[in-house]
Amino acid sequence: MSWQTYVDDHLMCDVDGNTLTSAAIVGLDGSVWAQAPTFPQLRTEEVSAILKDFDEPGTLAPVGLYLGGTKYMVIQGEPGVVIRGKKGTGGVTVKKTGQSMLFGIYDAPMTPGQCNTVVERLGDYLVEQGY
């Protein structure tokens, strides 16, 4: 299965009539493996800051999580594994695997819990597969 299929079929999927507004799978080196057309262009420093927070949980909380220049307030995640952000009625979930990061961006009416479930379930599967 291609990485694009994972994004299209497993991240941008229907959850009780709602879908993510955007999603991507990005390598730990910052290379984009696959993305939805609406996914923001990540900046090198944004990827570096996210990776630093996975290594040193809490570093993003004071400054915020940035994706393509958009700032999200960091809310509780799972240190070293999941970073969650909130902005208005939407937000983002970032799940780290052994080789990549999965991004899910949502807006209402999708709920934070629905986004977390979609992103983290695929992330857990990829970890089990060695990715």
PDB file of C-alpha atoms in Angstrom:
ATOM      1  CA  MET A   1       0.000   0.000   0.000  1.00  0.00           C
ATOM      2  CA  SER A   2       1.355   3.439  -0.855  1.00  0.00           C
ATOM      3  CA  TRP A   3       1.791   6.154   1.761  1.00  0.00           C
ATOM      4  CA  GLN A   4      -0.709   8.274  -0.155  1.00  0.00           C
ATOM      5  CA  THR A   5      -3.300   5.517   0.276  1.00  0.00           C
ATOM      6  CA  TYR A   6      -2.746   5.628   4.047  1.00  0.00           C
ATOM      7  CA  VAL A   7      -3.456   9.364   4.000  1.00  0.00           C
ATOM      8  CA  ASP A   8      -6.430   9.152   1.627  1.00  0.00           C
ATOM      9  CA  ASP A   9      -8.111   6.057   3.074  1.00  0.00           C
ATOM     10  CA  HIS A  10      -7.068   5.954   6.719  1.00  0.00           C
ATOM     11  CA  LEU A  11      -6.490   9.552   7.803  1.00  0.00           C
ATOM     12  CA  MET A  12      -8.964  11.411   5.567  1.00  0.00           C
ATOM     13  CA  CYS A  13     -11.662   8.842   6.337  1.00  0.00           C
ATOM     14  CA  ASP A  14     -15.257   9.430   7.406  1.00  0.00           C
ATOM     15  CA  VAL A  15     -15.872   9.335  11.170  1.00  0.00           C
ATOM     16  CA  ASP A  16     -19.555   9.653  12.012  1.00  0.00           C
ATOM     17  CA  GLY A  17     -20.029  11.988   9.046  1.00  0.00           C
ATOM     18  CA  ASN A  18     -16.910  14.069   9.786  1.00  0.00           C
ATOM     19  CA  THR A  19     -13.447  14.074   8.217  1.00  0.00           C
ATOM     20  CA  LEU A  20     -10.138  15.718   8.957  1.00  0.00           C
ATOM     21  CA  THR A  21      -9.573  18.974   7.095  1.00  0.00           C
ATOM     22  CA  SER A  22      -6.037  17.850   6.270  1.00  0.00           C
ATOM     23  CA  ALA A  23      -3.487  15.137   7.007  1.00  0.00           C
ATOM     24  CA  ALA A  24       0.049  14.042   6.195  1.00  0.00           C
ATOM     25  CA  ILE A  25       2.731  11.496   6.905  1.00  0.00           C
ATOM     26  CA  VAL A  26       6.145  13.130   7.285  1.00  0.00           C
ATOM     27  CA  GLY A  27       9.471  11.360   7.785  1.00  0.00           C
ATOM     28  CA  LEU A  28      11.531  12.169  10.873  1.00  0.00           C
ATOM     29  CA  ASP A  29      13.954  13.912   8.489  1.00  0.00           C
ATOM     30  CA  GLY A  30      11.169  16.340   7.506  1.00  0.00           C
ATOM     31  CA  SER A  31      10.473  14.788   4.090  1.00  0.00           C
ATOM     32  CA  VAL A  32       6.796  14.531   3.191  1.00  0.00           C
ATOM     33  CA  TRP A  33       5.872  10.904   2.433  1.00  0.00           C
ATOM     34  CA  ALA A  34       2.257  11.692   1.561  1.00  0.00           C
ATOM     35  CA  GLN A  35      -0.246  14.468   2.209  1.00  0.00           C
ATOM     36  CA  ALA A  36      -3.726  15.725   1.545  1.00  0.00           C
ATOM     37  CA  PRO A  37      -3.838  18.597  -0.987  1.00  0.00           C
ATOM     38  CA  THR A  38      -4.820  21.010   1.793  1.00  0.00           C
ATOM     39  CA  PHE A  39      -1.901  20.171   4.117  1.00  0.00           C
ATOM     40  CA  PRO A  40       0.200  23.264   4.930  1.00  0.00           C
ATOM     41  CA  GLN A  41       3.771  23.599   3.701  1.00  0.00           C
ATOM     42  CA  LEU A  42       5.866  22.769   6.781  1.00  0.00           C
ATOM     43  CA  ARG A  43       8.907  24.860   7.527  1.00  0.00           C
ATOM     44  CA  THR A  44      12.185  23.227   8.563  1.00  0.00           C
ATOM     45  CA  GLU A  45      12.139  24.999  11.934  1.00  0.00           C
ATOM     46  CA  GLU A  46       8.580  23.791  12.600  1.00  0.00           C
ATOM     47  CA  VAL A  47       9.593  20.155  12.027  1.00  0.00           C
ATOM     48  CA  SER A  48      12.676  20.653  14.218  1.00  0.00           C
ATOM     49  CA  ALA A  49      10.578  22.134  17.037  1.00  0.00           C
ATOM     50  CA  ILE A  50       8.099  19.238  16.885  1.00  0.00           C
ATOM     51  CA  LEU A  51      10.886  16.653  16.951  1.00  0.00           C
ATOM     52  CA  LYS A  52      12.511  18.474  19.877  1.00  0.00           C
ATOM     53  CA  ASP A  53       9.229  18.314  21.804  1.00  0.00           C
ATOM     54  CA  PHE A  54       9.052  14.553  21.213  1.00  0.00           C
ATOM     55  CA  ASP A  55      12.600  14.261  22.640  1.00  0.00           C
ATOM     56  CA  GLU A  56      12.087  16.875  25.380  1.00  0.00           C
ATOM     57  CA  PRO A  57       8.339  16.942  26.158  1.00  0.00           C
ATOM     58  CA  GLY A  58       7.042  20.360  27.149  1.00  0.00           C
ATOM     59  CA  THR A  59       9.306  22.503  24.959  1.00  0.00           C
ATOM     60  CA  LEU A  60       6.427  23.529  22.650  1.00  0.00           C
ATOM     61  CA  ALA A  61       3.923  24.384  25.394  1.00  0.00           C
ATOM     62  CA  PRO A  62       5.272  27.897  26.119  1.00  0.00           C
ATOM     63  CA  VAL A  63       5.684  28.916  22.457  1.00  0.00           C
ATOM     64  CA  GLY A  64       3.001  26.936  20.624  1.00  0.00           C
ATOM     65  CA  LEU A  65       2.994  24.390  17.834  1.00  0.00           C
ATOM     66  CA  TYR A  66       3.363  25.856  14.344  1.00  0.00           C
ATOM     67  CA  LEU A  67       2.289  24.205  11.092  1.00  0.00           C
ATOM     68  CA  GLY A  68       2.816  26.219   7.928  1.00  0.00           C
ATOM     69  CA  GLY A  69       2.955  29.385  10.029  1.00  0.00           C
ATOM     70  CA  THR A  70      -0.338  28.685  11.841  1.00  0.00           C
ATOM     71  CA  LYS A  71      -0.003  28.616  15.624  1.00  0.00           C
ATOM     72  CA  TYR A  72      -1.767  26.007  17.758  1.00  0.00           C
ATOM     73  CA  MET A  73      -1.920  26.105  21.546  1.00  0.00           C
ATOM     74  CA  VAL A  74      -0.341  22.880  22.844  1.00  0.00           C
ATOM     75  CA  ILE A  75      -2.680  20.837  25.014  1.00  0.00           C
ATOM     76  CA  GLN A  76      -2.073  17.588  26.864  1.00  0.00           C
ATOM     77  CA  GLY A  77      -0.735  14.778  24.742  1.00  0.00           C
ATOM     78  CA  GLU A  78       1.320  11.707  25.479  1.00  0.00           C
ATOM     79  CA  PRO A  79       4.936  12.753  26.206  1.00  0.00           C
ATOM     80  CA  GLY A  80       7.316  11.543  23.524  1.00  0.00           C
ATOM     81  CA  VAL A  81       4.506   9.938  21.486  1.00  0.00           C
ATOM     82  CA  VAL A  82       1.600  12.344  20.782  1.00  0.00           C
ATOM     83  CA  ILE A  83       1.405  16.145  20.594  1.00  0.00           C
ATOM     84  CA  ARG A  84      -2.009  17.788  20.484  1.00  0.00           C
ATOM     85  CA  GLY A  85      -2.803  21.374  19.589  1.00  0.00           C
ATOM     86  CA  LYS A  86      -5.905  23.545  19.644  1.00  0.00           C
ATOM     87  CA  LYS A  87      -6.871  26.589  17.595  1.00  0.00           C
ATOM     88  CA  GLY A  88     -10.401  27.973  17.780  1.00  0.00           C
ATOM     89  CA  THR A  89     -12.905  25.215  16.993  1.00  0.00           C
ATOM     90  CA  GLY A  90     -10.216  22.974  15.526  1.00  0.00           C
ATOM     91  CA  GLY A  91      -6.814  21.583  16.233  1.00  0.00           C
ATOM     92  CA  VAL A  92      -4.134  19.080  15.361  1.00  0.00           C
ATOM     93  CA  THR A  93      -2.878  15.685  16.509  1.00  0.00           C
ATOM     94  CA  VAL A  94       0.706  14.618  15.774  1.00  0.00           C
ATOM     95  CA  LYS A  95       1.644  10.969  16.405  1.00  0.00           C
ATOM     96  CA  LYS A  96       5.275   9.855  16.266  1.00  0.00           C
ATOM     97  CA  THR A  97       6.211   6.415  14.971  1.00  0.00           C
ATOM     98  CA  GLY A  98       9.671   4.891  14.637  1.00  0.00           C
ATOM     99  CA  GLN A  99      10.290   6.526  11.251  1.00  0.00           C
ATOM    100  CA  SER A 100       7.611   9.167  10.771  1.00  0.00           C
ATOM    101  CA  MET A 101       5.075  11.597  12.171  1.00  0.00           C
ATOM    102  CA  LEU A 102       1.374  11.462  11.328  1.00  0.00           C
ATOM    103  CA  PHE A 103      -0.491  14.761  11.258  1.00  0.00           C
ATOM    104  CA  GLY A 104      -4.241  15.181  11.453  1.00  0.00           C
ATOM    105  CA  ILE A 105      -5.781  18.665  11.304  1.00  0.00           C
ATOM    106  CA  TYR A 106      -9.472  19.075  12.087  1.00  0.00           C
ATOM    107  CA  ASP A 107     -12.162  21.685  12.506  1.00  0.00           C
ATOM    108  CA  ALA A 108     -15.658  21.522  13.979  1.00  0.00           C
ATOM    109  CA  PRO A 109     -17.887  19.578  13.765  1.00  0.00           C
ATOM    110  CA  MET A 110     -15.140  16.925  14.057  1.00  0.00           C
ATOM    111  CA  THR A 111     -14.172  16.565  17.700  1.00  0.00           C
ATOM    112  CA  PRO A 112     -10.672  16.406  19.180  1.00  0.00           C
ATOM    113  CA  GLY A 113     -11.380  12.832  20.270  1.00  0.00           C
ATOM    114  CA  GLN A 114     -12.324  11.770  16.741  1.00  0.00           C
ATOM    115  CA  CYS A 115      -9.126  13.284  15.346  1.00  0.00           C
ATOM    116  CA  ASN A 116      -7.028  11.644  18.069  1.00  0.00           C
ATOM    117  CA  THR A 117      -8.583   8.254  17.355  1.00  0.00           C
ATOM    118  CA  VAL A 118      -8.010   8.454  13.573  1.00  0.00           C
ATOM    119  CA  VAL A 119      -4.381   9.606  13.823  1.00  0.00           C
ATOM    120  CA  GLU A 120      -3.306   7.527  16.803  1.00  0.00           C
ATOM    121  CA  ARG A 121      -4.918   4.293  15.577  1.00  0.00           C
ATOM    122  CA  LEU A 122      -3.022   4.470  12.270  1.00  0.00           C
ATOM    123  CA  GLY A 123       0.138   5.493  14.109  1.00  0.00           C
ATOM    124  CA  ASP A 124      -0.124   2.497  16.442  1.00  0.00           C
ATOM    125  CA  TYR A 125      -0.621   0.216  13.431  1.00  0.00           C
ATOM    126  CA  LEU A 126       2.477   1.624  11.696  1.00  0.00           C
ATOM    127  CA  VAL A 127       4.530   1.174  14.880  1.00  0.00           C
ATOM    128  CA  GLU A 128       3.415  -2.479  15.008  1.00  0.00           C
ATOM    129  CA  GLN A 129       4.505  -2.836  11.353  1.00  0.00           C
ATOM    130  CA  GLY A 130       7.969  -1.448  12.140  1.00  0.00           C
ATOM    131  CA  TYR A 131       7.462   2.027  10.708  1.00  0.00           C
TER     132      TYR A 131
END
